[in-house]
Amino acid sequence: MNAEQALSADARDLKPGTVASALESCGCFVIRNAVPSEALTRITERVEQGYADLETAHQQGTLSESAKRRNYGYGILRPFEDDLICSDGRPLRDNIQDIVRTGLLKDVMRAYLGPEVTLLLEACHVRKQGPGQVGRPVPLHQDASVMRMPAGRLLNFWVPLVDGAGSEAPGLEFYPKSLDTIVQCERKPAGDGIKQRMYSNFEIDETSVQAAVGETQLWSPVLNRGDVLCLDGWSIHRTAFKPTMQRTRFDFEMRFCRTKDLVPEMPGETQSVKLDEWAA
């Protein structure tokens, strides 16, 4: 049985425990058709407008130095820091959180993380990847390393806002192997150019990756609007990008950890949530 057969399933009749077990054993699971397409329409419209506004500000020279570095350079919108208002008058972050406040994704969180979780606001954002982007594609890394989390459980819901992420547009690829530690390796020194500086502090070299995953093969599933990729914090992953991909991909990412696993070294603000009290 290949990864697509073993580690992906339609949301209909899918049990949260099935996803939690896959995360424990392989660090990943793809839930097909987890989010109704219409629920993503308002989010997608605001995301596209957000990037258009970012490009306009860059062309006009009105971006702050912080926005140039943290937003434009990395192709990231930060709706949990900035008030990006949607067509319904509500912030984009609220529309995004609605996706996970009820239903299967909330139950997956409970099954894998328990009833008390923390939203890692620093790592909840919208990302753009595609031809002509300023920064390079995100290299091999672990979320636990980025978030400086030495132990515990972290869960990333990765939600594409386009069809064909991984075929016509950049997607995500990863090793379906359960790990329980940050892969230790010599990090690459930052280069002179912006693309060389990006991600060098947590990039994992290929030799260290192979030592960690053994014979496990890289999996690059094709993801469409409505699909949700679930990744644990130890999963080694990167942007799936090929020069032949001519379409831009937008996605949003929400990362949670068990509240009991929080440590002072973790960057950014957080929001604690009791799942039994969290509703849309």
PDB file of C-alpha atoms in Angstrom:
ATOM      1  CA  MET A   1       0.000   0.000   0.000  1.00  0.00           C
ATOM      2  CA  ASN A   2       1.475   3.381  -1.010  1.00  0.00           C
ATOM      3  CA  ALA A   3       1.303   6.630   0.980  1.00  0.00           C
ATOM      4  CA  GLU A   4      -1.696   7.953  -0.946  1.00  0.00           C
ATOM      5  CA  GLN A   5      -3.694   4.850  -0.082  1.00  0.00           C
ATOM      6  CA  ALA A   6      -2.515   4.565   3.512  1.00  0.00           C
ATOM      7  CA  LEU A   7      -2.323   8.201   4.568  1.00  0.00           C
ATOM      8  CA  SER A   8      -5.216   9.981   2.859  1.00  0.00           C
ATOM      9  CA  ALA A   9      -8.976   9.592   2.942  1.00  0.00           C
ATOM     10  CA  ASP A  10     -12.150  11.500   2.223  1.00  0.00           C
ATOM     11  CA  ALA A  11     -13.512  13.432   5.188  1.00  0.00           C
ATOM     12  CA  ARG A  12     -16.845  11.675   4.935  1.00  0.00           C
ATOM     13  CA  ASP A  13     -17.061   8.999   7.640  1.00  0.00           C
ATOM     14  CA  LEU A  14     -13.384   9.538   8.583  1.00  0.00           C
ATOM     15  CA  LYS A  15     -12.750   8.953  12.276  1.00  0.00           C
ATOM     16  CA  PRO A  16     -10.572  11.481  14.145  1.00  0.00           C
ATOM     17  CA  GLY A  17      -8.725   8.599  15.778  1.00  0.00           C
ATOM     18  CA  THR A  18      -7.628   7.366  12.349  1.00  0.00           C
ATOM     19  CA  VAL A  19      -5.908  10.686  11.669  1.00  0.00           C
ATOM     20  CA  ALA A  20      -4.391  10.815  15.161  1.00  0.00           C
ATOM     21  CA  SER A  21      -2.989   7.287  14.768  1.00  0.00           C
ATOM     22  CA  ALA A  22      -1.433   8.206  11.413  1.00  0.00           C
ATOM     23  CA  LEU A  23       0.151  11.294  12.935  1.00  0.00           C
ATOM     24  CA  GLU A  24       1.626   9.160  15.709  1.00  0.00           C
ATOM     25  CA  SER A  25       2.967   6.504  13.345  1.00  0.00           C
ATOM     26  CA  CYS A  26       3.877   8.535  10.234  1.00  0.00           C
ATOM     27  CA  GLY A  27       3.644  12.200  11.187  1.00  0.00           C
ATOM     28  CA  CYS A  28       1.136  13.102   8.491  1.00  0.00           C
ATOM     29  CA  PHE A  29      -2.321  12.563   7.007  1.00  0.00           C
ATOM     30  CA  VAL A  30      -4.247  14.149   4.119  1.00  0.00           C
ATOM     31  CA  ILE A  31      -7.962  14.698   4.659  1.00  0.00           C
ATOM     32  CA  ARG A  32      -9.663  15.034   1.295  1.00  0.00           C
ATOM     33  CA  ASN A  33     -12.668  17.365   0.989  1.00  0.00           C
ATOM     34  CA  ALA A  34     -12.392  18.419   4.626  1.00  0.00           C
ATOM     35  CA  VAL A  35     -13.555  21.999   4.010  1.00  0.00           C
ATOM     36  CA  PRO A  36     -16.498  22.942   1.730  1.00  0.00           C
ATOM     37  CA  SER A  37     -15.221  25.020  -1.175  1.00  0.00           C
ATOM     38  CA  GLU A  38     -17.730  27.778  -0.490  1.00  0.00           C
ATOM     39  CA  ALA A  39     -16.297  28.184   3.012  1.00  0.00           C
ATOM     40  CA  LEU A  40     -12.947  29.093   1.437  1.00  0.00           C
ATOM     41  CA  THR A  41     -14.273  31.623  -1.084  1.00  0.00           C
ATOM     42  CA  ARG A  42     -14.323  34.635   1.264  1.00  0.00           C
ATOM     43  CA  ILE A  43     -10.885  33.705   2.602  1.00  0.00           C
ATOM     44  CA  THR A  44      -9.439  33.342  -0.904  1.00  0.00           C
ATOM     45  CA  GLU A  45     -10.832  36.679  -2.069  1.00  0.00           C
ATOM     46  CA  ARG A  46      -9.292  38.518   0.893  1.00  0.00           C
ATOM     47  CA  VAL A  47      -5.979  36.722   0.484  1.00  0.00           C
ATOM     48  CA  GLU A  48      -5.732  37.667  -3.195  1.00  0.00           C
ATOM     49  CA  GLN A  49      -6.566  41.283  -2.331  1.00  0.00           C
ATOM     50  CA  GLY A  50      -4.007  41.225   0.471  1.00  0.00           C
ATOM     51  CA  TYR A  51      -1.216  40.217  -1.884  1.00  0.00           C
ATOM     52  CA  ALA A  52      -2.320  42.774  -4.468  1.00  0.00           C
ATOM     53  CA  ASP A  53      -2.189  45.482  -1.781  1.00  0.00           C
ATOM     54  CA  LEU A  54       1.245  44.250  -0.673  1.00  0.00           C
ATOM     55  CA  GLU A  55       2.583  44.441  -4.231  1.00  0.00           C
ATOM     56  CA  THR A  56       1.134  47.912  -4.739  1.00  0.00           C
ATOM     57  CA  ALA A  57       2.720  49.178  -1.533  1.00  0.00           C
ATOM     58  CA  HIS A  58       6.042  47.669  -2.589  1.00  0.00           C
ATOM     59  CA  GLN A  59       5.864  49.340  -6.010  1.00  0.00           C
ATOM     60  CA  GLN A  60       4.998  52.674  -4.401  1.00  0.00           C
ATOM     61  CA  GLY A  61       7.776  52.364  -1.844  1.00  0.00           C
ATOM     62  CA  THR A  62       5.426  52.660   1.142  1.00  0.00           C
ATOM     63  CA  LEU A  63       6.207  49.342   2.842  1.00  0.00           C
ATOM     64  CA  SER A  64       7.869  49.542   6.228  1.00  0.00           C
ATOM     65  CA  GLU A  65      11.190  47.769   6.638  1.00  0.00           C
ATOM     66  CA  SER A  66       9.452  45.181   8.820  1.00  0.00           C
ATOM     67  CA  ALA A  67       6.789  44.508   6.166  1.00  0.00           C
ATOM     68  CA  LYS A  68       9.457  44.212   3.470  1.00  0.00           C
ATOM     69  CA  ARG A  69      11.276  41.567   5.482  1.00  0.00           C
ATOM     70  CA  ARG A  70       8.483  39.661   7.240  1.00  0.00           C
ATOM     71  CA  ASN A  71       5.751  39.898   4.617  1.00  0.00           C
ATOM     72  CA  TYR A  72       6.942  40.782   1.132  1.00  0.00           C
ATOM     73  CA  GLY A  73      10.262  38.946   1.236  1.00  0.00           C
ATOM     74  CA  TYR A  74       8.764  35.696   2.505  1.00  0.00           C
ATOM     75  CA  GLY A  75       5.493  35.951   0.594  1.00  0.00           C
ATOM     76  CA  ILE A  76       3.516  35.889   3.843  1.00  0.00           C
ATOM     77  CA  LEU A  77       0.377  37.625   5.088  1.00  0.00           C
ATOM     78  CA  ARG A  78      -0.050  37.685   8.850  1.00  0.00           C
ATOM     79  CA  PRO A  79      -3.796  37.858   9.593  1.00  0.00           C
ATOM     80  CA  PHE A  80      -3.257  37.029  13.260  1.00  0.00           C
ATOM     81  CA  GLU A  81      -1.163  40.201  13.620  1.00  0.00           C
ATOM     82  CA  ASP A  82      -2.769  42.529  11.066  1.00  0.00           C
ATOM     83  CA  ASP A  83      -6.450  43.433  10.719  1.00  0.00           C
ATOM     84  CA  LEU A  84      -7.328  42.144   7.240  1.00  0.00           C
ATOM     85  CA  ILE A  85     -11.083  42.653   6.994  1.00  0.00           C
ATOM     86  CA  CYS A  86     -13.136  40.318   4.799  1.00  0.00           C
ATOM     87  CA  SER A  87     -16.281  41.083   2.813  1.00  0.00           C
ATOM     88  CA  ASP A  88     -18.441  39.989   5.768  1.00  0.00           C
ATOM     89  CA  GLY A  89     -16.897  42.722   7.941  1.00  0.00           C
ATOM     90  CA  ARG A  90     -14.996  40.211  10.072  1.00  0.00           C
ATOM     91  CA  PRO A  91     -11.211  39.829  10.295  1.00  0.00           C
ATOM     92  CA  LEU A  92      -9.601  37.219   8.073  1.00  0.00           C
ATOM     93  CA  ARG A  93      -8.261  35.441  11.159  1.00  0.00           C
ATOM     94  CA  ASP A  94     -11.812  34.816  12.400  1.00  0.00           C
ATOM     95  CA  ASN A  95     -12.865  33.343   9.061  1.00  0.00           C
ATOM     96  CA  ILE A  96      -9.800  31.094   9.120  1.00  0.00           C
ATOM     97  CA  GLN A  97     -10.444  29.960  12.683  1.00  0.00           C
ATOM     98  CA  ASP A  98     -14.038  29.093  11.785  1.00  0.00           C
ATOM     99  CA  ILE A  99     -12.624  26.267   9.645  1.00  0.00           C
ATOM    100  CA  VAL A 100     -11.235  24.461  12.688  1.00  0.00           C
ATOM    101  CA  ARG A 101     -13.599  25.527  15.467  1.00  0.00           C
ATOM    102  CA  THR A 102     -16.163  22.821  14.728  1.00  0.00           C
ATOM    103  CA  GLY A 103     -16.417  19.457  13.019  1.00  0.00           C
ATOM    104  CA  LEU A 104     -13.742  17.000  12.018  1.00  0.00           C
ATOM    105  CA  LEU A 105     -10.655  19.217  12.346  1.00  0.00           C
ATOM    106  CA  LYS A 106     -11.554  20.190  15.889  1.00  0.00           C
ATOM    107  CA  ASP A 107     -12.077  16.508  16.709  1.00  0.00           C
ATOM    108  CA  VAL A 108      -8.691  15.653  15.157  1.00  0.00           C
ATOM    109  CA  MET A 109      -7.066  18.239  17.417  1.00  0.00           C
ATOM    110  CA  ARG A 110      -8.759  16.751  20.453  1.00  0.00           C
ATOM    111  CA  ALA A 111      -7.741  13.214  19.476  1.00  0.00           C
ATOM    112  CA  TYR A 112      -4.101  14.124  18.857  1.00  0.00           C
ATOM    113  CA  LEU A 113      -3.429  17.010  21.240  1.00  0.00           C
ATOM    114  CA  GLY A 114      -6.044  16.604  23.955  1.00  0.00           C
ATOM    115  CA  PRO A 115      -8.690  19.050  25.201  1.00  0.00           C
ATOM    116  CA  GLU A 116      -6.387  21.983  26.018  1.00  0.00           C
ATOM    117  CA  VAL A 117      -4.386  23.379  23.116  1.00  0.00           C
ATOM    118  CA  THR A 118      -2.541  26.570  22.288  1.00  0.00           C
ATOM    119  CA  LEU A 119      -2.665  28.435  18.997  1.00  0.00           C
ATOM    120  CA  LEU A 120       0.864  29.499  17.993  1.00  0.00           C
ATOM    121  CA  LEU A 121       0.117  32.892  16.463  1.00  0.00           C
ATOM    122  CA  GLU A 122       3.667  33.424  15.186  1.00  0.00           C
ATOM    123  CA  ALA A 123       3.226  30.337  12.985  1.00  0.00           C
ATOM    124  CA  CYS A 124      -0.339  30.980  11.784  1.00  0.00           C
ATOM    125  CA  HIS A 125      -0.211  32.768   8.464  1.00  0.00           C
ATOM    126  CA  VAL A 126      -1.003  32.819   4.762  1.00  0.00           C
ATOM    127  CA  ARG A 127       1.743  31.898   2.308  1.00  0.00           C
ATOM    128  CA  LYS A 128       2.295  32.511  -1.402  1.00  0.00           C
ATOM    129  CA  GLN A 129       4.634  30.381  -3.514  1.00  0.00           C
ATOM    130  CA  GLY A 130       5.067  30.421  -7.254  1.00  0.00           C
ATOM    131  CA  PRO A 131       7.052  31.639 -10.261  1.00  0.00           C
ATOM    132  CA  GLY A 132       8.782  34.971  -9.863  1.00  0.00           C
ATOM    133  CA  GLN A 133       8.575  35.046  -6.076  1.00  0.00           C
ATOM    134  CA  VAL A 134      11.128  37.072  -4.122  1.00  0.00           C
ATOM    135  CA  GLY A 135      12.225  34.349  -1.712  1.00  0.00           C
ATOM    136  CA  ARG A 136      13.325  30.827  -2.450  1.00  0.00           C
ATOM    137  CA  PRO A 137      11.007  27.845  -1.830  1.00  0.00           C
ATOM    138  CA  VAL A 138      10.946  26.744   1.811  1.00  0.00           C
ATOM    139  CA  PRO A 139      13.671  24.064   2.256  1.00  0.00           C
ATOM    140  CA  LEU A 140      13.586  20.882   4.341  1.00  0.00           C
ATOM    141  CA  HIS A 141      12.828  21.655   7.973  1.00  0.00           C
ATOM    142  CA  GLN A 142      10.768  20.678  11.022  1.00  0.00           C
ATOM    143  CA  ASP A 143       8.165  22.953  12.585  1.00  0.00           C
ATOM    144  CA  ALA A 144       9.339  21.950  16.064  1.00  0.00           C
ATOM    145  CA  SER A 145      12.776  23.355  15.229  1.00  0.00           C
ATOM    146  CA  VAL A 146      11.321  26.626  13.942  1.00  0.00           C
ATOM    147  CA  MET A 147       9.163  26.968  17.062  1.00  0.00           C
ATOM    148  CA  ARG A 148      12.039  25.926  19.395  1.00  0.00           C
ATOM    149  CA  MET A 149       9.925  23.191  20.918  1.00  0.00           C
ATOM    150  CA  PRO A 150      12.196  20.475  22.350  1.00  0.00           C
ATOM    151  CA  ALA A 151       9.466  17.948  23.153  1.00  0.00           C
ATOM    152  CA  GLY A 152       5.739  17.364  22.970  1.00  0.00           C
ATOM    153  CA  ARG A 153       3.162  17.540  20.197  1.00  0.00           C
ATOM    154  CA  LEU A 154       2.590  20.211  17.581  1.00  0.00           C
ATOM    155  CA  LEU A 155      -0.023  19.992  14.816  1.00  0.00           C
ATOM    156  CA  ASN A 156      -0.060  21.965  11.558  1.00  0.00           C
ATOM    157  CA  PHE A 157      -3.241  22.246   9.464  1.00  0.00           C
ATOM    158  CA  TRP A 158      -2.019  23.186   5.970  1.00  0.00           C
ATOM    159  CA  VAL A 159      -4.895  24.305   3.744  1.00  0.00           C
ATOM    160  CA  PRO A 160      -4.435  25.084   0.019  1.00  0.00           C
ATOM    161  CA  LEU A 161      -6.570  27.818  -1.524  1.00  0.00           C
ATOM    162  CA  VAL A 162      -6.005  26.616  -5.099  1.00  0.00           C
ATOM    163  CA  ASP A 163      -6.488  23.375  -6.982  1.00  0.00           C
ATOM    164  CA  GLY A 164      -3.487  21.417  -8.191  1.00  0.00           C
ATOM    165  CA  ALA A 165      -1.021  22.307  -5.412  1.00  0.00           C
ATOM    166  CA  GLY A 166       1.787  19.866  -6.129  1.00  0.00           C
ATOM    167  CA  SER A 167       1.162  19.618  -9.875  1.00  0.00           C
ATOM    168  CA  GLU A 168       0.433  22.905 -11.672  1.00  0.00           C
ATOM    169  CA  ALA A 169       1.294  25.001  -8.597  1.00  0.00           C
ATOM    170  CA  PRO A 170       3.783  24.479  -5.750  1.00  0.00           C
ATOM    171  CA  GLY A 171       2.615  22.107  -3.041  1.00  0.00           C
ATOM    172  CA  LEU A 172       4.179  20.497   0.005  1.00  0.00           C
ATOM    173  CA  GLU A 173       6.298  17.359   0.185  1.00  0.00           C
ATOM    174  CA  PHE A 174       7.416  15.448   3.240  1.00  0.00           C
ATOM    175  CA  TYR A 175       8.727  12.192   4.627  1.00  0.00           C
ATOM    176  CA  PRO A 176       5.918  10.056   6.111  1.00  0.00           C
ATOM    177  CA  LYS A 177       7.953   8.870   9.058  1.00  0.00           C
ATOM    178  CA  SER A 178       7.339   9.475  12.739  1.00  0.00           C
ATOM    179  CA  LEU A 179      10.186  11.199  14.559  1.00  0.00           C
ATOM    180  CA  ASP A 180      10.357  12.416  18.143  1.00  0.00           C
ATOM    181  CA  THR A 181      13.255  14.821  18.143  1.00  0.00           C
ATOM    182  CA  ILE A 182      14.721  17.760  16.273  1.00  0.00           C
ATOM    183  CA  VAL A 183      17.226  16.587  13.672  1.00  0.00           C
ATOM    184  CA  GLN A 184      20.610  17.929  14.690  1.00  0.00           C
ATOM    185  CA  CYS A 185      22.857  19.150  11.915  1.00  0.00           C
ATOM    186  CA  GLU A 186      25.166  22.000  11.023  1.00  0.00           C
ATOM    187  CA  ARG A 187      22.959  24.828   9.812  1.00  0.00           C
ATOM    188  CA  LYS A 188      24.005  26.593   6.638  1.00  0.00           C
ATOM    189  CA  PRO A 189      25.505  30.051   7.151  1.00  0.00           C
ATOM    190  CA  ALA A 190      23.489  32.949   5.815  1.00  0.00           C
ATOM    191  CA  GLY A 191      24.623  34.177   2.411  1.00  0.00           C
ATOM    192  CA  ASP A 192      24.801  37.708   1.087  1.00  0.00           C
ATOM    193  CA  GLY A 193      21.586  37.631  -0.950  1.00  0.00           C
ATOM    194  CA  ILE A 194      18.070  37.603   0.469  1.00  0.00           C
ATOM    195  CA  LYS A 195      17.337  34.177  -0.994  1.00  0.00           C
ATOM    196  CA  GLN A 196      20.478  32.719   0.595  1.00  0.00           C
ATOM    197  CA  ARG A 197      19.621  34.209   3.994  1.00  0.00           C
ATOM    198  CA  MET A 198      16.070  32.868   4.035  1.00  0.00           C
ATOM    199  CA  TYR A 199      15.476  29.794   6.191  1.00  0.00           C
ATOM    200  CA  SER A 200      19.198  29.074   6.706  1.00  0.00           C
ATOM    201  CA  ASN A 201      18.720  28.954  10.483  1.00  0.00           C
ATOM    202  CA  PHE A 202      16.528  25.848  10.371  1.00  0.00           C
ATOM    203  CA  GLU A 203      17.271  24.160   7.024  1.00  0.00           C
ATOM    204  CA  ILE A 204      18.237  20.476   7.325  1.00  0.00           C
ATOM    205  CA  ASP A 205      20.890  19.146   4.957  1.00  0.00           C
ATOM    206  CA  GLU A 206      20.174  16.078   2.833  1.00  0.00           C
ATOM    207  CA  THR A 207      22.703  13.870   4.620  1.00  0.00           C
ATOM    208  CA  SER A 208      21.101  14.509   8.009  1.00  0.00           C
ATOM    209  CA  VAL A 209      17.641  13.940   6.527  1.00  0.00           C
ATOM    210  CA  GLN A 210      18.617  10.544   5.151  1.00  0.00           C
ATOM    211  CA  ALA A 211      20.129   9.530   8.471  1.00  0.00           C
ATOM    212  CA  ALA A 212      16.835  10.404  10.168  1.00  0.00           C
ATOM    213  CA  VAL A 213      14.353   8.867   7.708  1.00  0.00           C
ATOM    214  CA  GLY A 214      16.310   5.889   6.367  1.00  0.00           C
ATOM    215  CA  GLU A 215      14.608   4.330   3.353  1.00  0.00           C
ATOM    216  CA  THR A 216      11.393   6.335   3.712  1.00  0.00           C
ATOM    217  CA  GLN A 217      10.609   8.079   0.428  1.00  0.00           C
ATOM    218  CA  LEU A 218       9.559  11.691  -0.005  1.00  0.00           C
ATOM    219  CA  TRP A 219       5.814  12.020  -0.647  1.00  0.00           C
ATOM    220  CA  SER A 220       4.429  14.913  -2.687  1.00  0.00           C
ATOM    221  CA  PRO A 221       0.631  14.590  -2.825  1.00  0.00           C
ATOM    222  CA  VAL A 222      -1.473  16.765  -5.110  1.00  0.00           C
ATOM    223  CA  LEU A 223      -3.772  18.870  -2.947  1.00  0.00           C
ATOM    224  CA  ASN A 224      -6.897  20.760  -3.971  1.00  0.00           C
ATOM    225  CA  ARG A 225      -9.175  23.365  -2.428  1.00  0.00           C
ATOM    226  CA  GLY A 226     -10.980  21.738   0.459  1.00  0.00           C
ATOM    227  CA  ASP A 227      -8.192  19.282   1.281  1.00  0.00           C
ATOM    228  CA  VAL A 228      -6.308  19.634   4.555  1.00  0.00           C
ATOM    229  CA  LEU A 229      -2.816  18.298   5.176  1.00  0.00           C
ATOM    230  CA  CYS A 230      -2.174  17.419   8.823  1.00  0.00           C
ATOM    231  CA  LEU A 231       1.504  17.446   9.820  1.00  0.00           C
ATOM    232  CA  ASP A 232       3.031  16.900  13.215  1.00  0.00           C
ATOM    233  CA  GLY A 233       5.837  19.113  14.459  1.00  0.00           C
ATOM    234  CA  TRP A 234       8.591  16.565  13.844  1.00  0.00           C
ATOM    235  CA  SER A 235       7.716  15.868  10.196  1.00  0.00           C
ATOM    236  CA  ILE A 236      10.500  16.839   7.783  1.00  0.00           C
ATOM    237  CA  HIS A 237       8.935  18.791   4.921  1.00  0.00           C
ATOM    238  CA  ARG A 238       9.489  21.494   2.316  1.00  0.00           C
ATOM    239  CA  THR A 239       7.798  23.335  -0.532  1.00  0.00           C
ATOM    240  CA  ALA A 240       7.247  21.040  -3.513  1.00  0.00           C
ATOM    241  CA  PHE A 241       8.380  23.234  -6.384  1.00  0.00           C
ATOM    242  CA  LYS A 242       9.438  22.490  -9.950  1.00  0.00           C
ATOM    243  CA  PRO A 243      10.416  25.031 -12.627  1.00  0.00           C
ATOM    244  CA  THR A 244       7.563  23.727 -14.791  1.00  0.00           C
ATOM    245  CA  MET A 245       4.976  24.963 -12.262  1.00  0.00           C
ATOM    246  CA  GLN A 246       3.573  28.163 -13.711  1.00  0.00           C
ATOM    247  CA  ARG A 247       0.683  28.828 -11.315  1.00  0.00           C
ATOM    248  CA  THR A 248       0.850  30.585  -7.959  1.00  0.00           C
ATOM    249  CA  ARG A 249      -0.251  28.754  -4.830  1.00  0.00           C
ATOM    250  CA  PHE A 250      -1.867  30.382  -1.837  1.00  0.00           C
ATOM    251  CA  ASP A 251      -2.418  28.493   1.404  1.00  0.00           C
ATOM    252  CA  PHE A 252      -3.055  29.161   5.046  1.00  0.00           C
ATOM    253  CA  GLU A 253      -1.376  27.379   7.921  1.00  0.00           C
ATOM    254  CA  MET A 254      -2.550  27.012  11.519  1.00  0.00           C
ATOM    255  CA  ARG A 255      -0.301  25.494  14.149  1.00  0.00           C
ATOM    256  CA  PHE A 256      -1.344  24.256  17.566  1.00  0.00           C
ATOM    257  CA  CYS A 257       0.483  22.539  20.396  1.00  0.00           C
ATOM    258  CA  ARG A 258      -0.611  20.978  23.638  1.00  0.00           C
ATOM    259  CA  THR A 259      -0.803  23.737  26.221  1.00  0.00           C
ATOM    260  CA  LYS A 260       1.311  21.677  28.600  1.00  0.00           C
ATOM    261  CA  ASP A 261       4.132  21.593  26.023  1.00  0.00           C
ATOM    262  CA  LEU A 262       4.633  25.375  25.897  1.00  0.00           C
ATOM    263  CA  VAL A 263       8.132  26.537  26.793  1.00  0.00           C
ATOM    264  CA  PRO A 264       9.426  30.124  27.247  1.00  0.00           C
ATOM    265  CA  GLU A 265      11.774  29.805  24.267  1.00  0.00           C
ATOM    266  CA  MET A 266       8.900  29.471  21.781  1.00  0.00           C
ATOM    267  CA  PRO A 267       8.635  32.691  19.722  1.00  0.00           C
ATOM    268  CA  GLY A 268       5.665  34.990  19.372  1.00  0.00           C
ATOM    269  CA  GLU A 269       2.316  35.336  21.068  1.00  0.00           C
ATOM    270  CA  THR A 270       0.009  32.434  21.814  1.00  0.00           C
ATOM    271  CA  GLN A 271      -3.689  31.865  22.443  1.00  0.00           C
ATOM    272  CA  SER A 272      -4.793  29.090  24.779  1.00  0.00           C
ATOM    273  CA  VAL A 273      -7.983  27.240  23.856  1.00  0.00           C
ATOM    274  CA  LYS A 274     -10.156  24.754  25.703  1.00  0.00           C
ATOM    275  CA  LEU A 275     -11.635  22.804  22.815  1.00  0.00           C
ATOM    276  CA  ASP A 276     -14.823  21.923  24.682  1.00  0.00           C
ATOM    277  CA  GLU A 277     -15.582  25.644  24.961  1.00  0.00           C
ATOM    278  CA  TRP A 278     -14.409  26.668  21.478  1.00  0.00           C
ATOM    279  CA  ALA A 279     -17.177  27.110  18.928  1.00  0.00           C
ATOM    280  CA  ALA A 280     -17.765  29.149  15.789  1.00  0.00           C
TER     281      ALA A 280
END
